[in-house]
Amino acid sequence: MANPFGPDGWTPERIGDLSAKTYLITGANSGIGWQASRVLAQKGARLLWVCRNQTKADDAAARLRSETPQVRLTVLIADLADLDTVRAAADQVADHTDRLHAVINNAGIMMVPERELTAQGFELQLGVNHLAHFALDAWLYPLLHAADGRIVAVSSGAHKPGTFDFDDLMWSRGYGAVKAYCRSKLANLLFVLEANRRLEAAGSTVRAYATHPGYSDTNLQTTGPSSLWGAAMSVTNRLVAQSAERGGWPLVLAATDVEARPGAYYGPTGWFESRGPVGECVMAARATDAAVAQRLWEASEQLTGASFAV
């Protein structure tokens, strides 16, 4: 696929002044979320962070403020493994802004060794990586609508082997750390597909975009998986991973660029889409299955109790 941004791919130099815009990012205190925040802050954007750990978020905010003193940044606390705290944070957002130009669904966990459940009884990886963001986006939809805003889902190349069994969404049988992670990343793309279908049909100006960071050097690979997987990934991170800074670029592209296509999948395009110039990537065919996407949406509404007011 030819890169629509040229052979060198998309870079932050394409961004203009963002001082009139507001972006919400989950899990922004580290990794690609923090790096995306840096780029947005340097362009003048106002930032809202939704993070789980107050101390870590405050430390990360202090680092960003020391680097970009003019940044306008508000930290809200929520645990994506508990929808009650997500709802509380969503309600607080309206106290700080009357519109959102994008919600970047960045926070995630990876390859949890043993099956764990969220506060609402969801398998942890599907609950955090998909269901919590589904609910958050639904609850924040009025603010997105006010700005003709964007939903940015952060998926992964791991979506490609992902599968769905709607008779056992929560892996009560046959749980596997990798299988569950792949399902959650496939869910991110199916969500984008169905969100755009429904938003367009309703005449909404809000649109959804898909991204992936490639193989970027972050703590995601070492804090979620088992100690054996984590040790292996810490080595491959040093040998083959690109920087977290470059891993954050696709998120910013999808949130800001006027040429970004709703429903497109942006990320590194080189070496098995793990690194290299940022551009449009190819989803697995199963990520474009409209019937599965619709069924997942309906299940997500039933499970979370959240729905988009379109």
PDB file of C-alpha atoms in Angstrom:
ATOM      1  CA  MET A   1       0.000   0.000   0.000  1.00  0.00           C
ATOM      2  CA  ALA A   2       1.412   3.396  -1.001  1.00  0.00           C
ATOM      3  CA  ASN A   3       1.857   5.700   1.959  1.00  0.00           C
ATOM      4  CA  PRO A   4      -0.560   8.654   1.606  1.00  0.00           C
ATOM      5  CA  PHE A   5       1.903  10.822   3.540  1.00  0.00           C
ATOM      6  CA  GLY A   6       4.841  10.094   1.239  1.00  0.00           C
ATOM      7  CA  PRO A   7       7.816   7.736   1.595  1.00  0.00           C
ATOM      8  CA  ASP A   8       8.910   9.229   4.917  1.00  0.00           C
ATOM      9  CA  GLY A   9       5.417   8.837   6.374  1.00  0.00           C
ATOM     10  CA  TRP A  10       3.475  11.058   8.715  1.00  0.00           C
ATOM     11  CA  THR A  11       5.419  13.234  11.181  1.00  0.00           C
ATOM     12  CA  PRO A  12       4.315  15.810  13.774  1.00  0.00           C
ATOM     13  CA  GLU A  13       5.581  18.620  11.545  1.00  0.00           C
ATOM     14  CA  ARG A  14       2.217  18.354   9.759  1.00  0.00           C
ATOM     15  CA  ILE A  15       0.329  19.614  12.814  1.00  0.00           C
ATOM     16  CA  GLY A  16      -0.735  23.243  13.050  1.00  0.00           C
ATOM     17  CA  ASP A  17      -1.747  25.241  16.098  1.00  0.00           C
ATOM     18  CA  LEU A  18      -3.959  23.236  18.484  1.00  0.00           C
ATOM     19  CA  SER A  19      -4.507  25.892  21.128  1.00  0.00           C
ATOM     20  CA  ALA A  20      -8.272  25.903  20.536  1.00  0.00           C
ATOM     21  CA  LYS A  21      -8.598  22.132  20.914  1.00  0.00           C
ATOM     22  CA  THR A  22      -8.974  19.702  23.813  1.00  0.00           C
ATOM     23  CA  TYR A  23      -7.926  16.060  23.846  1.00  0.00           C
ATOM     24  CA  LEU A  24      -8.578  13.352  26.412  1.00  0.00           C
ATOM     25  CA  ILE A  25      -6.096  10.474  26.675  1.00  0.00           C
ATOM     26  CA  THR A  26      -6.379   7.405  28.881  1.00  0.00           C
ATOM     27  CA  GLY A  27      -3.250   5.924  30.413  1.00  0.00           C
ATOM     28  CA  ALA A  28      -1.228   8.987  29.451  1.00  0.00           C
ATOM     29  CA  ASN A  29       1.283   8.888  32.289  1.00  0.00           C
ATOM     30  CA  SER A  30       3.703   6.594  30.449  1.00  0.00           C
ATOM     31  CA  GLY A  31       4.623   5.027  27.123  1.00  0.00           C
ATOM     32  CA  ILE A  32       2.993   6.080  23.893  1.00  0.00           C
ATOM     33  CA  GLY A  33       0.253   7.995  25.717  1.00  0.00           C
ATOM     34  CA  TRP A  34       2.797  10.266  27.362  1.00  0.00           C
ATOM     35  CA  GLN A  35       4.652  10.695  24.091  1.00  0.00           C
ATOM     36  CA  ALA A  36       1.451  11.600  22.250  1.00  0.00           C
ATOM     37  CA  SER A  37       0.727  14.091  25.031  1.00  0.00           C
ATOM     38  CA  ARG A  38       4.131  15.695  24.495  1.00  0.00           C
ATOM     39  CA  VAL A  39       3.397  16.313  20.820  1.00  0.00           C
ATOM     40  CA  LEU A  40      -0.076  17.679  21.493  1.00  0.00           C
ATOM     41  CA  ALA A  41       1.195  19.907  24.312  1.00  0.00           C
ATOM     42  CA  GLN A  42       3.951  21.337  22.136  1.00  0.00           C
ATOM     43  CA  LYS A  43       1.284  22.348  19.620  1.00  0.00           C
ATOM     44  CA  GLY A  44      -0.720  24.144  22.298  1.00  0.00           C
ATOM     45  CA  ALA A  45      -3.523  21.643  22.914  1.00  0.00           C
ATOM     46  CA  ARG A  46      -5.379  21.399  26.193  1.00  0.00           C
ATOM     47  CA  LEU A  47      -5.075  17.907  27.691  1.00  0.00           C
ATOM     48  CA  LEU A  48      -7.225  15.817  29.975  1.00  0.00           C
ATOM     49  CA  TRP A  49      -5.639  12.645  31.303  1.00  0.00           C
ATOM     50  CA  VAL A  50      -7.543   9.679  32.719  1.00  0.00           C
ATOM     51  CA  CYS A  51      -5.063   7.606  34.711  1.00  0.00           C
ATOM     52  CA  ARG A  52      -5.269   4.881  37.341  1.00  0.00           C
ATOM     53  CA  ASN A  53      -2.498   5.861  39.759  1.00  0.00           C
ATOM     54  CA  GLN A  54      -2.527   9.374  41.203  1.00  0.00           C
ATOM     55  CA  THR A  55       1.164   9.414  42.168  1.00  0.00           C
ATOM     56  CA  LYS A  56       2.385   8.170  38.798  1.00  0.00           C
ATOM     57  CA  ALA A  57       0.072  10.552  36.974  1.00  0.00           C
ATOM     58  CA  ASP A  58       1.239  13.514  39.043  1.00  0.00           C
ATOM     59  CA  ASP A  59       4.894  12.611  38.435  1.00  0.00           C
ATOM     60  CA  ALA A  60       4.284  12.291  34.679  1.00  0.00           C
ATOM     61  CA  ALA A  61       2.378  15.576  34.631  1.00  0.00           C
ATOM     62  CA  ALA A  62       5.266  17.291  36.401  1.00  0.00           C
ATOM     63  CA  ARG A  63       7.673  15.978  33.758  1.00  0.00           C
ATOM     64  CA  LEU A  64       5.475  17.279  30.983  1.00  0.00           C
ATOM     65  CA  ARG A  65       5.066  20.669  32.656  1.00  0.00           C
ATOM     66  CA  SER A  66       8.829  20.987  33.145  1.00  0.00           C
ATOM     67  CA  GLU A  67       9.318  20.308  29.442  1.00  0.00           C
ATOM     68  CA  THR A  68       6.367  22.378  28.187  1.00  0.00           C
ATOM     69  CA  PRO A  69       5.583  24.949  30.904  1.00  0.00           C
ATOM     70  CA  GLN A  70       2.650  26.424  29.016  1.00  0.00           C
ATOM     71  CA  VAL A  71       0.760  23.109  28.854  1.00  0.00           C
ATOM     72  CA  ARG A  72      -2.841  23.113  30.085  1.00  0.00           C
ATOM     73  CA  LEU A  73      -3.283  19.727  31.718  1.00  0.00           C
ATOM     74  CA  THR A  74      -5.886  18.229  34.025  1.00  0.00           C
ATOM     75  CA  VAL A  75      -5.505  14.785  35.627  1.00  0.00           C
ATOM     76  CA  LEU A  76      -8.546  12.661  36.423  1.00  0.00           C
ATOM     77  CA  ILE A  77      -8.323   9.301  38.166  1.00  0.00           C
ATOM     78  CA  ALA A  78     -10.156   6.136  37.126  1.00  0.00           C
ATOM     79  CA  ASP A  79      -9.426   2.432  37.137  1.00  0.00           C
ATOM     80  CA  LEU A  80     -10.541   0.974  33.815  1.00  0.00           C
ATOM     81  CA  ALA A  81     -11.081  -2.317  35.617  1.00  0.00           C
ATOM     82  CA  ASP A  82     -13.997  -0.704  37.475  1.00  0.00           C
ATOM     83  CA  LEU A  83     -16.729   0.980  35.424  1.00  0.00           C
ATOM     84  CA  ASP A  84     -17.987   2.877  38.471  1.00  0.00           C
ATOM     85  CA  THR A  85     -14.736   4.870  38.559  1.00  0.00           C
ATOM     86  CA  VAL A  86     -14.826   5.311  34.774  1.00  0.00           C
ATOM     87  CA  ARG A  87     -18.330   6.750  35.003  1.00  0.00           C
ATOM     88  CA  ALA A  88     -17.242   9.093  37.787  1.00  0.00           C
ATOM     89  CA  ALA A  89     -14.311  10.349  35.716  1.00  0.00           C
ATOM     90  CA  ALA A  90     -16.538  10.830  32.656  1.00  0.00           C
ATOM     91  CA  ASP A  91     -18.922  12.909  34.738  1.00  0.00           C
ATOM     92  CA  GLN A  92     -16.011  15.053  35.958  1.00  0.00           C
ATOM     93  CA  VAL A  93     -14.824  15.810  32.429  1.00  0.00           C
ATOM     94  CA  ALA A  94     -17.817  18.092  31.867  1.00  0.00           C
ATOM     95  CA  ASP A  95     -16.606  20.212  34.812  1.00  0.00           C
ATOM     96  CA  HIS A  96     -13.449  21.018  32.859  1.00  0.00           C
ATOM     97  CA  THR A  97     -14.594  21.405  29.248  1.00  0.00           C
ATOM     98  CA  ASP A  98     -17.730  21.657  27.146  1.00  0.00           C
ATOM     99  CA  ARG A  99     -16.223  19.844  24.163  1.00  0.00           C
ATOM    100  CA  LEU A 100     -13.649  17.217  23.230  1.00  0.00           C
ATOM    101  CA  HIS A 101     -11.896  17.180  19.877  1.00  0.00           C
ATOM    102  CA  ALA A 102     -10.742  13.610  20.411  1.00  0.00           C
ATOM    103  CA  VAL A 103     -10.783  10.839  22.968  1.00  0.00           C
ATOM    104  CA  ILE A 104      -7.701   8.658  22.601  1.00  0.00           C
ATOM    105  CA  ASN A 105      -8.330   5.164  24.006  1.00  0.00           C
ATOM    106  CA  ASN A 106      -4.698   4.483  24.828  1.00  0.00           C
ATOM    107  CA  ALA A 107      -4.623   2.684  28.182  1.00  0.00           C
ATOM    108  CA  GLY A 108      -4.277  -1.068  28.045  1.00  0.00           C
ATOM    109  CA  ILE A 109      -2.917  -4.235  29.577  1.00  0.00           C
ATOM    110  CA  MET A 110      -1.213  -7.118  27.860  1.00  0.00           C
ATOM    111  CA  MET A 111      -1.062 -10.886  28.278  1.00  0.00           C
ATOM    112  CA  VAL A 112      -2.224 -11.197  31.885  1.00  0.00           C
ATOM    113  CA  PRO A 113      -0.871 -14.654  32.882  1.00  0.00           C
ATOM    114  CA  GLU A 114      -3.897 -15.967  34.781  1.00  0.00           C
ATOM    115  CA  ARG A 115      -7.554 -15.220  34.132  1.00  0.00           C
ATOM    116  CA  GLU A 116      -8.606 -12.217  36.200  1.00  0.00           C
ATOM    117  CA  LEU A 117     -11.890 -10.311  36.317  1.00  0.00           C
ATOM    118  CA  THR A 118     -12.795  -6.646  36.521  1.00  0.00           C
ATOM    119  CA  ALA A 119     -15.038  -5.264  39.252  1.00  0.00           C
ATOM    120  CA  GLN A 120     -18.032  -5.950  37.007  1.00  0.00           C
ATOM    121  CA  GLY A 121     -16.942  -9.532  36.270  1.00  0.00           C
ATOM    122  CA  PHE A 122     -15.416  -9.040  32.800  1.00  0.00           C
ATOM    123  CA  GLU A 123     -12.285 -10.867  31.729  1.00  0.00           C
ATOM    124  CA  LEU A 124      -9.607  -8.311  32.558  1.00  0.00           C
ATOM    125  CA  GLN A 125      -8.040  -7.731  29.131  1.00  0.00           C
ATOM    126  CA  LEU A 126     -11.352  -7.423  27.283  1.00  0.00           C
ATOM    127  CA  GLY A 127     -12.727  -5.356  30.147  1.00  0.00           C
ATOM    128  CA  VAL A 128      -9.885  -2.833  30.235  1.00  0.00           C
ATOM    129  CA  ASN A 129      -8.832  -2.746  26.586  1.00  0.00           C
ATOM    130  CA  HIS A 130     -12.308  -2.652  25.056  1.00  0.00           C
ATOM    131  CA  LEU A 131     -15.329  -2.491  27.353  1.00  0.00           C
ATOM    132  CA  ALA A 132     -14.120   0.337  29.593  1.00  0.00           C
ATOM    133  CA  HIS A 133     -13.213   2.452  26.580  1.00  0.00           C
ATOM    134  CA  PHE A 134     -16.518   1.636  24.893  1.00  0.00           C
ATOM    135  CA  ALA A 135     -18.346   2.927  27.958  1.00  0.00           C
ATOM    136  CA  LEU A 136     -16.104   5.970  28.371  1.00  0.00           C
ATOM    137  CA  ASP A 137     -16.587   6.992  24.738  1.00  0.00           C
ATOM    138  CA  ALA A 138     -20.350   6.552  25.048  1.00  0.00           C
ATOM    139  CA  TRP A 139     -20.526   8.663  28.205  1.00  0.00           C
ATOM    140  CA  LEU A 140     -18.339  11.361  26.623  1.00  0.00           C
ATOM    141  CA  TYR A 141     -20.178  11.322  23.300  1.00  0.00           C
ATOM    142  CA  PRO A 142     -22.082  14.604  23.917  1.00  0.00           C
ATOM    143  CA  LEU A 143     -18.752  16.417  24.382  1.00  0.00           C
ATOM    144  CA  LEU A 144     -17.362  14.797  21.241  1.00  0.00           C
ATOM    145  CA  HIS A 145     -20.489  15.733  19.320  1.00  0.00           C
ATOM    146  CA  ALA A 146     -20.100  19.366  20.404  1.00  0.00           C
ATOM    147  CA  ALA A 147     -16.692  19.508  18.694  1.00  0.00           C
ATOM    148  CA  ASP A 148     -17.304  17.241  15.671  1.00  0.00           C
ATOM    149  CA  GLY A 149     -14.739  15.141  17.485  1.00  0.00           C
ATOM    150  CA  ARG A 150     -12.902  11.897  16.962  1.00  0.00           C
ATOM    151  CA  ILE A 151     -12.635   8.572  18.744  1.00  0.00           C
ATOM    152  CA  VAL A 152      -9.171   7.055  18.451  1.00  0.00           C
ATOM    153  CA  ALA A 153      -8.817   3.354  19.221  1.00  0.00           C
ATOM    154  CA  VAL A 154      -5.367   1.913  19.876  1.00  0.00           C
ATOM    155  CA  SER A 155      -5.145  -1.654  18.600  1.00  0.00           C
ATOM    156  CA  SER A 156      -2.167  -3.857  17.729  1.00  0.00           C
ATOM    157  CA  GLY A 157      -0.892  -6.300  15.159  1.00  0.00           C
ATOM    158  CA  ALA A 158      -2.014  -8.861  17.723  1.00  0.00           C
ATOM    159  CA  HIS A 159      -5.564  -8.378  16.416  1.00  0.00           C
ATOM    160  CA  LYS A 160      -4.770 -10.603  13.436  1.00  0.00           C
ATOM    161  CA  PRO A 161      -5.079 -13.995  15.191  1.00  0.00           C
ATOM    162  CA  GLY A 162      -7.891 -12.731  17.430  1.00  0.00           C
ATOM    163  CA  THR A 163     -11.223 -14.563  17.486  1.00  0.00           C
ATOM    164  CA  PHE A 164     -14.626 -14.176  19.124  1.00  0.00           C
ATOM    165  CA  ASP A 165     -16.752 -16.755  20.888  1.00  0.00           C
ATOM    166  CA  PHE A 166     -19.901 -14.963  21.986  1.00  0.00           C
ATOM    167  CA  ASP A 167     -20.915 -17.974  24.037  1.00  0.00           C
ATOM    168  CA  ASP A 168     -17.808 -17.450  26.169  1.00  0.00           C
ATOM    169  CA  LEU A 169     -16.693 -13.842  25.806  1.00  0.00           C
ATOM    170  CA  MET A 170     -15.055 -13.865  29.232  1.00  0.00           C
ATOM    171  CA  TRP A 171     -12.953 -17.004  28.767  1.00  0.00           C
ATOM    172  CA  SER A 172     -14.552 -19.089  31.481  1.00  0.00           C
ATOM    173  CA  ARG A 173     -13.116 -22.004  29.507  1.00  0.00           C
ATOM    174  CA  GLY A 174      -9.673 -22.330  27.979  1.00  0.00           C
ATOM    175  CA  TYR A 175      -8.215 -18.972  29.017  1.00  0.00           C
ATOM    176  CA  GLY A 176      -4.885 -18.129  27.461  1.00  0.00           C
ATOM    177  CA  ALA A 177      -2.984 -14.894  28.062  1.00  0.00           C
ATOM    178  CA  VAL A 178      -2.116 -14.367  24.407  1.00  0.00           C
ATOM    179  CA  LYS A 179      -5.512 -15.457  23.055  1.00  0.00           C
ATOM    180  CA  ALA A 180      -7.340 -13.095  25.389  1.00  0.00           C
ATOM    181  CA  TYR A 181      -5.060 -10.196  24.463  1.00  0.00           C
ATOM    182  CA  CYS A 182      -5.574 -10.826  20.746  1.00  0.00           C
ATOM    183  CA  ARG A 183      -9.351 -10.866  21.234  1.00  0.00           C
ATOM    184  CA  SER A 184      -9.244  -7.515  23.016  1.00  0.00           C
ATOM    185  CA  LYS A 185      -7.181  -5.952  20.228  1.00  0.00           C
ATOM    186  CA  LEU A 186      -9.531  -7.309  17.569  1.00  0.00           C
ATOM    187  CA  ALA A 187     -12.384  -5.782  19.581  1.00  0.00           C
ATOM    188  CA  ASN A 188     -10.763  -2.355  19.244  1.00  0.00           C
ATOM    189  CA  LEU A 189     -10.962  -2.534  15.448  1.00  0.00           C
ATOM    190  CA  LEU A 190     -14.463  -4.001  15.327  1.00  0.00           C
ATOM    191  CA  PHE A 191     -15.544  -1.149  17.588  1.00  0.00           C
ATOM    192  CA  VAL A 192     -14.196   1.415  15.098  1.00  0.00           C
ATOM    193  CA  LEU A 193     -15.977  -0.304  12.216  1.00  0.00           C
ATOM    194  CA  GLU A 194     -19.350  -0.387  13.941  1.00  0.00           C
ATOM    195  CA  ALA A 195     -18.974   3.063  15.507  1.00  0.00           C
ATOM    196  CA  ASN A 196     -18.519   4.676  12.119  1.00  0.00           C
ATOM    197  CA  ARG A 197     -21.441   2.752  10.638  1.00  0.00           C
ATOM    198  CA  ARG A 198     -23.777   3.849  13.417  1.00  0.00           C
ATOM    199  CA  LEU A 199     -22.514   7.429  13.650  1.00  0.00           C
ATOM    200  CA  GLU A 200     -22.801   7.982   9.925  1.00  0.00           C
ATOM    201  CA  ALA A 201     -26.264   6.431   9.786  1.00  0.00           C
ATOM    202  CA  ALA A 202     -27.388   8.758  12.581  1.00  0.00           C
ATOM    203  CA  GLY A 203     -26.043  11.836  10.803  1.00  0.00           C
ATOM    204  CA  SER A 204     -23.421  12.432  13.497  1.00  0.00           C
ATOM    205  CA  THR A 205     -20.228  14.294  12.672  1.00  0.00           C
ATOM    206  CA  VAL A 206     -18.194  12.260  15.180  1.00  0.00           C
ATOM    207  CA  ARG A 207     -15.963   9.639  13.568  1.00  0.00           C
ATOM    208  CA  ALA A 208     -13.699   6.814  14.771  1.00  0.00           C
ATOM    209  CA  TYR A 209     -10.139   5.997  13.728  1.00  0.00           C
ATOM    210  CA  ALA A 210      -7.889   3.004  14.387  1.00  0.00           C
ATOM    211  CA  THR A 211      -4.193   3.043  15.220  1.00  0.00           C
ATOM    212  CA  HIS A 212      -1.403   0.810  16.400  1.00  0.00           C
ATOM    213  CA  PRO A 213       2.032   1.727  17.779  1.00  0.00           C
ATOM    214  CA  GLY A 214       3.989  -1.078  16.119  1.00  0.00           C
ATOM    215  CA  TYR A 215       6.586  -2.665  18.335  1.00  0.00           C
ATOM    216  CA  SER A 216       7.442   0.272  20.561  1.00  0.00           C
ATOM    217  CA  ASP A 217       9.650   0.212  23.620  1.00  0.00           C
ATOM    218  CA  THR A 218       7.233   0.756  26.513  1.00  0.00           C
ATOM    219  CA  ASN A 219       6.535  -0.862  29.864  1.00  0.00           C
ATOM    220  CA  LEU A 220       3.422  -2.581  28.469  1.00  0.00           C
ATOM    221  CA  GLN A 221       5.486  -5.612  27.477  1.00  0.00           C
ATOM    222  CA  THR A 222       7.035  -6.048  30.901  1.00  0.00           C
ATOM    223  CA  THR A 223       4.317  -5.098  33.403  1.00  0.00           C
ATOM    224  CA  GLY A 224       1.463  -7.313  32.197  1.00  0.00           C
ATOM    225  CA  PRO A 225       2.876 -10.607  30.931  1.00  0.00           C
ATOM    226  CA  SER A 226       4.366 -13.400  33.013  1.00  0.00           C
ATOM    227  CA  SER A 227       7.939 -12.974  34.227  1.00  0.00           C
ATOM    228  CA  LEU A 228       9.182 -15.290  31.454  1.00  0.00           C
ATOM    229  CA  TRP A 229       7.412 -13.345  28.702  1.00  0.00           C
ATOM    230  CA  GLY A 230       8.455 -10.075  30.288  1.00  0.00           C
ATOM    231  CA  ALA A 231      12.098 -11.085  30.404  1.00  0.00           C
ATOM    232  CA  ALA A 232      12.024 -12.140  26.756  1.00  0.00           C
ATOM    233  CA  MET A 233      10.357  -8.902  25.692  1.00  0.00           C
ATOM    234  CA  SER A 234      12.791  -6.753  27.633  1.00  0.00           C
ATOM    235  CA  VAL A 235      15.506  -8.218  25.423  1.00  0.00           C
ATOM    236  CA  THR A 236      13.613  -7.807  22.153  1.00  0.00           C
ATOM    237  CA  ASN A 237      12.676  -4.271  23.170  1.00  0.00           C
ATOM    238  CA  ARG A 238      16.359  -3.386  23.248  1.00  0.00           C
ATOM    239  CA  LEU A 239      17.129  -5.178  19.999  1.00  0.00           C
ATOM    240  CA  VAL A 240      14.280  -4.418  17.610  1.00  0.00           C
ATOM    241  CA  ALA A 241      11.738  -2.029  19.125  1.00  0.00           C
ATOM    242  CA  GLN A 242      11.305   1.518  17.933  1.00  0.00           C
ATOM    243  CA  SER A 243      11.053   4.362  20.437  1.00  0.00           C
ATOM    244  CA  ALA A 244       7.897   5.081  22.389  1.00  0.00           C
ATOM    245  CA  GLU A 245       8.046   8.561  20.880  1.00  0.00           C
ATOM    246  CA  ARG A 246       7.516   7.213  17.376  1.00  0.00           C
ATOM    247  CA  GLY A 247       4.939   4.773  18.716  1.00  0.00           C
ATOM    248  CA  GLY A 248       2.859   7.732  19.830  1.00  0.00           C
ATOM    249  CA  TRP A 249       2.783   9.397  16.419  1.00  0.00           C
ATOM    250  CA  PRO A 250      -0.081   7.313  14.948  1.00  0.00           C
ATOM    251  CA  LEU A 251      -2.292   8.353  17.871  1.00  0.00           C
ATOM    252  CA  VAL A 252      -1.638  12.019  17.160  1.00  0.00           C
ATOM    253  CA  LEU A 253      -2.178  11.533  13.436  1.00  0.00           C
ATOM    254  CA  ALA A 254      -5.598   9.993  13.998  1.00  0.00           C
ATOM    255  CA  ALA A 255      -6.580  12.641  16.541  1.00  0.00           C
ATOM    256  CA  THR A 256      -5.527  15.696  14.535  1.00  0.00           C
ATOM    257  CA  ASP A 257      -4.729  15.272  10.856  1.00  0.00           C
ATOM    258  CA  VAL A 258      -7.314  16.642   8.441  1.00  0.00           C
ATOM    259  CA  GLU A 259      -6.420  13.981   5.877  1.00  0.00           C
ATOM    260  CA  ALA A 260      -6.951  11.052   8.254  1.00  0.00           C
ATOM    261  CA  ARG A 261      -9.700   8.752   6.950  1.00  0.00           C
ATOM    262  CA  PRO A 262     -12.396   7.585   9.379  1.00  0.00           C
ATOM    263  CA  GLY A 263     -12.086   3.844   9.853  1.00  0.00           C
ATOM    264  CA  ALA A 264      -8.530   3.702   8.542  1.00  0.00           C
ATOM    265  CA  TYR A 265      -5.821   1.900  10.518  1.00  0.00           C
ATOM    266  CA  TYR A 266      -2.678   3.990  11.056  1.00  0.00           C
ATOM    267  CA  GLY A 267       0.695   2.869  12.357  1.00  0.00           C
ATOM    268  CA  PRO A 268       4.260   2.007  11.386  1.00  0.00           C
ATOM    269  CA  THR A 269       4.393   0.512   7.905  1.00  0.00           C
ATOM    270  CA  GLY A 270       7.866  -1.062   7.815  1.00  0.00           C
ATOM    271  CA  TRP A 271       9.185  -4.497   8.834  1.00  0.00           C
ATOM    272  CA  PHE A 272       5.924  -6.352   9.419  1.00  0.00           C
ATOM    273  CA  GLU A 273       4.290  -3.093  10.529  1.00  0.00           C
ATOM    274  CA  SER A 274       6.417  -3.054  13.668  1.00  0.00           C
ATOM    275  CA  ARG A 275       8.420   0.111  12.977  1.00  0.00           C
ATOM    276  CA  GLY A 276       9.228   2.589  10.227  1.00  0.00           C
ATOM    277  CA  PRO A 277       7.306   5.377   8.457  1.00  0.00           C
ATOM    278  CA  VAL A 278       3.823   6.031   9.801  1.00  0.00           C
ATOM    279  CA  GLY A 279       1.006   5.541   7.332  1.00  0.00           C
ATOM    280  CA  GLU A 280      -2.057   3.469   6.612  1.00  0.00           C
ATOM    281  CA  CYS A 281      -1.802  -0.217   7.509  1.00  0.00           C
ATOM    282  CA  VAL A 282      -3.819  -3.287   6.598  1.00  0.00           C
ATOM    283  CA  MET A 283      -6.318  -4.861   8.993  1.00  0.00           C
ATOM    284  CA  ALA A 284      -7.008  -8.567   9.055  1.00  0.00           C
ATOM    285  CA  ALA A 285     -10.196  -9.502   7.192  1.00  0.00           C
ATOM    286  CA  ARG A 286     -11.864 -10.540  10.438  1.00  0.00           C
ATOM    287  CA  ALA A 287     -11.581  -6.942  11.679  1.00  0.00           C
ATOM    288  CA  THR A 288     -13.914  -5.865   8.868  1.00  0.00           C
ATOM    289  CA  ASP A 289     -16.647  -8.419   9.589  1.00  0.00           C
ATOM    290  CA  ALA A 290     -19.725  -6.220   9.949  1.00  0.00           C
ATOM    291  CA  ALA A 291     -21.870  -8.947  11.502  1.00  0.00           C
ATOM    292  CA  VAL A 292     -19.340  -9.637  14.263  1.00  0.00           C
ATOM    293  CA  ALA A 293     -18.829  -5.907  14.818  1.00  0.00           C
ATOM    294  CA  GLN A 294     -22.576  -5.364  15.269  1.00  0.00           C
ATOM    295  CA  ARG A 295     -22.881  -8.287  17.643  1.00  0.00           C
ATOM    296  CA  LEU A 296     -19.923  -7.077  19.715  1.00  0.00           C
ATOM    297  CA  TRP A 297     -21.452  -3.595  19.927  1.00  0.00           C
ATOM    298  CA  GLU A 298     -24.736  -4.977  21.180  1.00  0.00           C
ATOM    299  CA  ALA A 299     -22.955  -7.173  23.715  1.00  0.00           C
ATOM    300  CA  SER A 300     -20.884  -4.189  24.859  1.00  0.00           C
ATOM    301  CA  GLU A 301     -24.007  -2.121  25.458  1.00  0.00           C
ATOM    302  CA  GLN A 302     -25.609  -4.921  27.451  1.00  0.00           C
ATOM    303  CA  LEU A 303     -22.512  -5.581  29.533  1.00  0.00           C
ATOM    304  CA  THR A 304     -21.600  -1.985  30.339  1.00  0.00           C
ATOM    305  CA  GLY A 305     -25.035  -0.382  30.399  1.00  0.00           C
ATOM    306  CA  ALA A 306     -23.597   2.413  28.242  1.00  0.00           C
ATOM    307  CA  SER A 307     -24.977   3.561  24.912  1.00  0.00           C
ATOM    308  CA  PHE A 308     -24.165   6.334  22.454  1.00  0.00           C
ATOM    309  CA  ALA A 309     -26.852   9.034  22.485  1.00  0.00           C
ATOM    310  CA  VAL A 310     -26.972   9.526  18.708  1.00  0.00           C
TER     311      VAL A 310
END
